[in-house]
Coordinates of C-alpha atoms in Angstrom, one line a residue:
M1037 CA 121.8 86.7 108.0
N1038 CA 120.3 84.6 105.2
S1039 CA 116.5 84.7 105.4
E1040 CA 116.3 80.9 104.9
Y1041 CA 118.4 80.4 108.0
I1042 CA 116.1 82.8 109.9
S1043 CA 113.1 80.9 108.7
R1044 CA 114.5 77.6 109.9
I1045 CA 115.4 79.0 113.3
N1046 CA 111.9 80.5 113.6
K1047 CA 110.4 77.0 113.0
T1048 CA 112.6 75.7 115.8
F1049 CA 111.3 78.6 118.1
D1050 CA 107.7 77.6 117.3
Y1051 CA 108.4 73.9 118.0
I1052 CA 110.1 74.6 121.3
E1053 CA 107.3 77.0 122.4
I1054 CA 104.6 74.2 122.1
N1055 CA 106.9 71.5 123.6
L1056 CA 108.4 73.3 126.6
D1057 CA 107.1 70.6 129.0
K1058 CA 108.8 67.8 127.1
P1059 CA 112.5 66.7 127.0
L1060 CA 114.0 68.1 123.8
T1061 CA 117.1 66.7 122.1
L1062 CA 119.6 68.5 119.8
G1063 CA 118.9 66.0 117.1
E1064 CA 115.2 66.6 117.3
L1065 CA 115.6 70.3 117.0
A1066 CA 118.1 70.0 114.2
A1067 CA 115.6 67.9 112.3
V1068 CA 112.9 70.5 112.8
A1069 CA 115.3 73.2 111.4
N1070 CA 116.4 70.8 108.6
F1071 CA 120.1 71.3 109.5
S1072 CA 122.7 68.6 110.3
K1073 CA 122.9 68.1 114.1
F1074 CA 126.7 68.6 113.8
H1075 CA 126.2 72.2 112.6
F1076 CA 122.8 73.1 114.2
N1077 CA 124.2 74.2 117.6
R1078 CA 126.6 76.6 116.0
I1079 CA 124.0 78.0 113.5
F1080 CA 121.4 78.5 116.3
H1081 CA 124.0 80.3 118.4
A1082 CA 125.0 82.6 115.5
V1083 CA 121.4 83.6 114.9
T1084 CA 120.2 84.0 118.5
G1085 CA 123.3 84.6 120.6
E1086 CA 122.3 81.5 122.7
T1087 CA 122.8 77.8 122.3
P1088 CA 119.5 75.8 121.9
F1089 CA 120.0 74.5 125.5
Q1090 CA 120.5 78.0 126.9
F1091 CA 117.4 79.3 125.0
I1092 CA 115.2 76.5 126.2
Q1093 CA 116.3 76.8 129.8
R1094 CA 115.8 80.6 129.8
V1095 CA 112.4 80.5 128.2
R1096 CA 111.3 77.7 130.6
I1097 CA 112.5 79.7 133.6
E1098 CA 110.9 83.0 132.4
K1099 CA 107.5 81.3 131.6
A1100 CA 107.6 79.7 135.0
A1101 CA 108.3 83.1 136.6
M1102 CA 105.3 84.6 134.8
V1103 CA 103.0 81.8 136.1
I1104 CA 104.5 82.1 139.6
S1105 CA 103.4 85.8 139.7
T1106 CA 99.9 85.3 138.1
Q1107 CA 98.7 81.9 139.2
R1108 CA 99.1 82.0 143.0
K1109 CA 97.1 78.8 143.7
K1110 CA 99.8 76.7 141.9
S1111 CA 102.8 75.5 144.0
I1112 CA 106.3 76.3 142.7
S1113 CA 106.9 72.5 142.3
E1114 CA 103.8 72.2 140.1
I1115 CA 104.9 75.1 137.9
A1116 CA 108.5 73.7 137.7
F1117 CA 107.0 70.3 136.4
Q1118 CA 104.7 72.2 134.0
Y1119 CA 107.8 73.6 132.3
G1120 CA 109.8 70.4 131.9
F1121 CA 111.8 70.3 135.2
S1122 CA 111.5 66.9 136.7
D1123 CA 113.8 67.8 139.5
I1124 CA 112.8 70.7 141.7
A1125 CA 116.4 71.2 142.9
V1126 CA 117.5 71.7 139.2
F1127 CA 114.7 74.2 138.7
S1128 CA 115.6 76.1 141.9
R1129 CA 119.2 76.3 141.0
N1130 CA 118.4 77.6 137.5
F1131 CA 115.8 80.0 138.7
K1132 CA 118.2 81.6 141.2
S1133 CA 121.0 81.7 138.6
H1134 CA 118.7 83.6 136.2
F1135 CA 116.9 86.0 138.6
K1136 CA 119.5 86.2 141.4
I1137 CA 116.8 85.3 144.0
T1138 CA 114.9 82.1 144.8
A1139 CA 111.5 81.3 143.3
S1140 CA 109.9 81.8 146.8
E1141 CA 111.6 85.2 147.2
Y1142 CA 110.5 86.1 143.6
L1143 CA 106.9 85.3 144.5
A1144 CA 107.1 87.3 147.8
K1145 CA 108.5 90.3 146.0
K1146 CA 105.8 90.1 143.3
M1147 CA 103.0 89.8 145.9
H1148 CA 104.5 92.8 147.8
F1149 CA 104.5 95.0 144.8
S1150 CA 101.1 93.7 143.7
N1151 CA 99.7 94.8 147.0
L1152 CA 101.3 98.2 146.8
N1153 CA 100.1 98.7 143.3
Q1154 CA 96.6 97.5 144.2
N1155 CA 96.5 100.0 147.1
D1156 CA 97.7 102.8 144.8
S1157 CA 95.3 101.7 142.1
N1158 CA 92.4 101.7 144.6
T1159 CA 93.2 105.2 145.6
R1160 CA 93.8 106.6 142.1
Q1161 CA 91.6 104.5 139.8
N1162 CA 88.5 103.4 141.6
E1163 CA 86.5 104.9 138.8
E1164 CA 88.2 102.6 136.3
R1165 CA 87.1 99.3 137.9
P1166 CA 85.0 97.2 135.5
T1167 CA 81.6 95.9 136.5
Q1168 CA 79.8 92.9 135.0
Y1169 CA 76.5 92.8 133.2
F1170 CA 74.6 90.2 131.2
C1171 CA 74.0 90.9 127.5
P1172 CA 70.7 89.2 126.6
E1173 CA 71.2 89.7 122.9
L1174 CA 74.5 87.8 122.8
K1175 CA 73.8 85.7 125.9
T1176 CA 77.2 86.5 127.3
I1177 CA 78.8 88.4 130.2
K1178 CA 80.3 91.8 129.3
W1179 CA 82.0 94.5 131.5
R1180 CA 81.2 98.2 131.9
T1181 CA 84.1 100.4 132.5
N1182 CA 84.9 104.1 132.8
M1183 CA 88.5 103.6 131.7
K1184 CA 88.8 106.4 129.1
L1185 CA 90.7 104.4 126.5
N1186 CA 88.5 101.3 126.8
K1187 CA 85.6 100.7 124.4
S1188 CA 84.4 97.2 125.4
V1189 CA 85.4 94.0 127.3
E1190 CA 84.1 90.5 126.8
V1191 CA 85.3 86.9 127.3
K1192 CA 84.7 84.8 124.2
E1193 CA 86.0 81.7 122.4
L1194 CA 88.4 82.6 119.5
P1195 CA 88.7 80.1 116.7
E1196 CA 91.8 78.3 115.6
M1197 CA 93.8 80.5 113.2
T1198 CA 96.7 79.9 110.8
V1199 CA 98.9 83.0 110.6
A1200 CA 101.9 84.0 108.5
Y1201 CA 104.3 86.1 110.4
I1202 CA 107.6 88.1 110.4
R1203 CA 109.3 87.7 113.8
H1204 CA 111.4 90.4 115.6
I1205 CA 113.8 89.7 118.4
G1206 CA 114.9 92.7 120.5
P1207 CA 113.4 96.0 121.8
Y1208 CA 110.2 97.2 120.3
K1209 CA 108.3 99.4 122.8
G1210 CA 107.2 102.7 121.2
N1211 CA 109.2 102.0 118.0
E1212 CA 106.6 103.0 115.4
K1213 CA 109.2 102.8 112.5
L1214 CA 110.1 99.2 113.4
F1215 CA 106.4 98.1 113.4
E1216 CA 105.7 100.1 110.2
G1217 CA 108.7 98.4 108.4
I1218 CA 107.7 94.9 109.4
W1219 CA 104.0 95.5 108.4
N1220 CA 105.2 96.8 105.0
R1221 CA 107.3 93.8 104.4
L1222 CA 104.6 91.4 105.4
F1223 CA 101.9 93.1 103.2
A1224 CA 104.4 93.3 100.3
W1225 CA 104.7 89.5 100.5
A1226 CA 100.9 88.9 101.0
G1227 CA 99.5 91.3 98.5
P1228 CA 100.6 89.7 95.3
R1229 CA 99.5 86.3 96.7
G1230 CA 95.9 87.5 97.2
L1231 CA 96.1 87.0 100.9
I1232 CA 94.9 90.4 102.1
G1233 CA 91.3 91.1 102.9
G1234 CA 88.2 88.9 103.0
K1235 CA 85.6 88.2 105.7
D1236 CA 87.8 86.3 108.1
F1237 CA 91.1 88.2 107.5
K1238 CA 92.8 89.5 110.6
S1239 CA 96.0 91.3 111.4
L1240 CA 97.6 90.8 114.8
I1241 CA 100.8 91.0 116.8
I1242 CA 101.8 88.0 119.1
Y1243 CA 103.9 88.7 122.1
H1244 CA 105.9 85.5 123.1
D1245 CA 107.6 86.9 126.2
D1246 CA 106.6 89.0 129.2
P1247 CA 108.5 92.4 129.0
N1248 CA 108.4 92.5 132.8
V1249 CA 110.4 89.3 132.9
T1250 CA 112.5 89.0 129.7
I1251 CA 115.3 91.5 129.0
E1252 CA 114.6 93.7 126.0
D1253 CA 117.3 92.2 123.8
K1254 CA 115.7 88.8 124.0
L1255 CA 112.0 89.8 123.6
R1256 CA 110.2 88.0 120.7
M1257 CA 107.2 89.3 118.9
S1258 CA 105.5 88.2 115.7
V1259 CA 103.7 90.5 113.3
C1260 CA 101.0 88.3 111.7
I1261 CA 98.1 88.0 109.2
T1262 CA 95.6 85.2 109.1
V1263 CA 96.1 82.9 106.0
P1264 CA 94.6 79.7 104.6
A1265 CA 96.1 76.6 106.3
N1266 CA 97.7 75.4 103.0
T1267 CA 99.6 78.7 102.4
K1268 CA 103.2 78.2 101.4
V1269 CA 105.8 80.4 103.1
D1270 CA 109.6 80.8 102.8
G1271 CA 112.4 83.1 103.7
E1272 CA 111.7 85.5 106.6
I1273 CA 107.9 84.6 106.4
G1274 CA 107.0 81.9 108.9
K1275 CA 103.7 80.2 109.5
M1276 CA 102.1 78.8 112.8
E1277 CA 98.8 77.7 114.2
L1278 CA 97.0 79.4 117.1
E1279 CA 94.7 76.9 118.8
A1280 CA 91.1 77.8 119.6
A1281 CA 90.8 79.1 123.1
K1282 CA 88.8 81.4 125.5
Y1283 CA 90.1 84.9 125.6
V1284 CA 89.3 88.2 127.2
V1285 CA 89.0 90.6 124.3
A1286 CA 89.4 94.2 125.4
R1287 CA 89.0 96.9 122.8
F1288 CA 90.8 100.2 123.1
E1289 CA 91.4 103.4 121.1
V1290 CA 95.0 104.5 121.8
T1291 CA 97.9 106.4 120.5
A1292 CA 101.3 104.7 120.1
Q1293 CA 102.3 105.9 123.6
E1294 CA 99.1 104.5 125.3
F1295 CA 99.4 100.8 124.4
A1296 CA 101.3 100.0 127.7
Q1297 CA 98.6 101.8 129.7
A1298 CA 95.9 99.7 128.0
W1299 CA 97.8 96.4 128.7
D1300 CA 98.4 97.5 132.4
W1301 CA 94.6 98.1 132.8
V1302 CA 93.7 94.6 131.6
Y1303 CA 96.1 93.0 134.0
G1304 CA 95.8 95.5 136.9
Q1305 CA 92.1 96.4 136.8
W1306 CA 90.1 93.9 134.8
F1307 CA 91.7 90.6 135.9
P1308 CA 91.4 91.2 139.7
A1309 CA 87.6 91.9 139.2
S1310 CA 86.8 89.3 136.6
G1311 CA 87.0 85.9 138.3
Y1312 CA 89.5 84.8 135.7
Q1313 CA 93.3 84.3 135.5
P1314 CA 95.6 84.4 132.5
D1315 CA 96.0 81.0 130.8
D1316 CA 99.3 79.7 129.4
K1317 CA 98.9 80.5 125.7
P1318 CA 100.1 83.4 123.5
C1319 CA 98.5 86.8 124.0
F1320 CA 98.2 89.2 121.2
E1321 CA 96.9 92.5 119.8
M1322 CA 94.3 92.3 117.0
Y1323 CA 93.6 95.3 114.7
P1324 CA 90.0 95.5 113.4
E1325 CA 90.5 98.9 111.7
E1326 CA 93.2 100.9 109.9
P1327 CA 94.8 103.5 112.2
K1328 CA 93.5 107.1 111.7
D1329 CA 94.9 110.4 112.8
G1330 CA 97.5 108.7 115.0
K1331 CA 94.9 106.6 116.8
F1332 CA 94.8 102.8 116.8
V1333 CA 91.7 100.7 117.5
V1334 CA 93.1 97.5 119.0
D1335 CA 91.7 94.4 120.7
I1336 CA 94.0 93.2 123.4
C1337 CA 93.5 89.4 123.6
V1338 CA 94.7 87.4 126.6
P1339 CA 93.8 83.7 127.1
V1340 CA 91.8 83.1 130.3
K1341 CA 90.7 80.3 132.6
P1342 CA 88.7 80.4 135.9
L1343 CA 90.5 81.3 139.1

């Protein structure tokens, strides 16, 4: 597939992502992609395997499902409206069509497994529970933990960032060759443009979908580096803004096979003890160091808000 086509569809993805709560028209999306609205539907389907309408409906339903399972204080109706469904009956019908159970049954199922996992976790991993302490030097709350992979945990404000990215759609878990290939292509583009290094330079991977909700073939992730806001991109290289927000930043030292364990600890151990819940913004991994001897130092960054 022509890289210019992929670039334009990626722009459409980014636009949809930040406007999920709004009504979106085919003409509007075609204008974002700079295609004729008469051809955009067919091009989008050829690249993604879904029509724009199917993609929007699926992402809205999957985002809603993620919020249903993590933000228990919100009603299902509130969550439906949050993701652009003005009619709860339409939301309910689409939710059941996608997951084969109702939203209420989905919530009950998630709560059941959450309780089982918590009981199991309490039995096996009491020693990994984080405890808060105040850091006078930084005037912030941090967490102590005995989780063997974890090096530090703190909640802090991360600044707005402009990132250049290469996006991948499909399975990625444990595929070191896939990640290596994407990083190589991104750095081969960035190096000659003088975009690598510097005081504020960061490399990160953004995960747009929850792998516990979205099927592997539809998972989207973006391998990124921070760039100046006026950077020009083209072809498979896209550009997007990450807004400033409050994140839990949990640092780990892991092998390629231990990333999932680190993410599970953040959601399964840290969040329940923290007084926070995940916020509805992108989560990502940030890499402060080069990997050494098969070990990665990684900051898992999840947006947070009070319970």
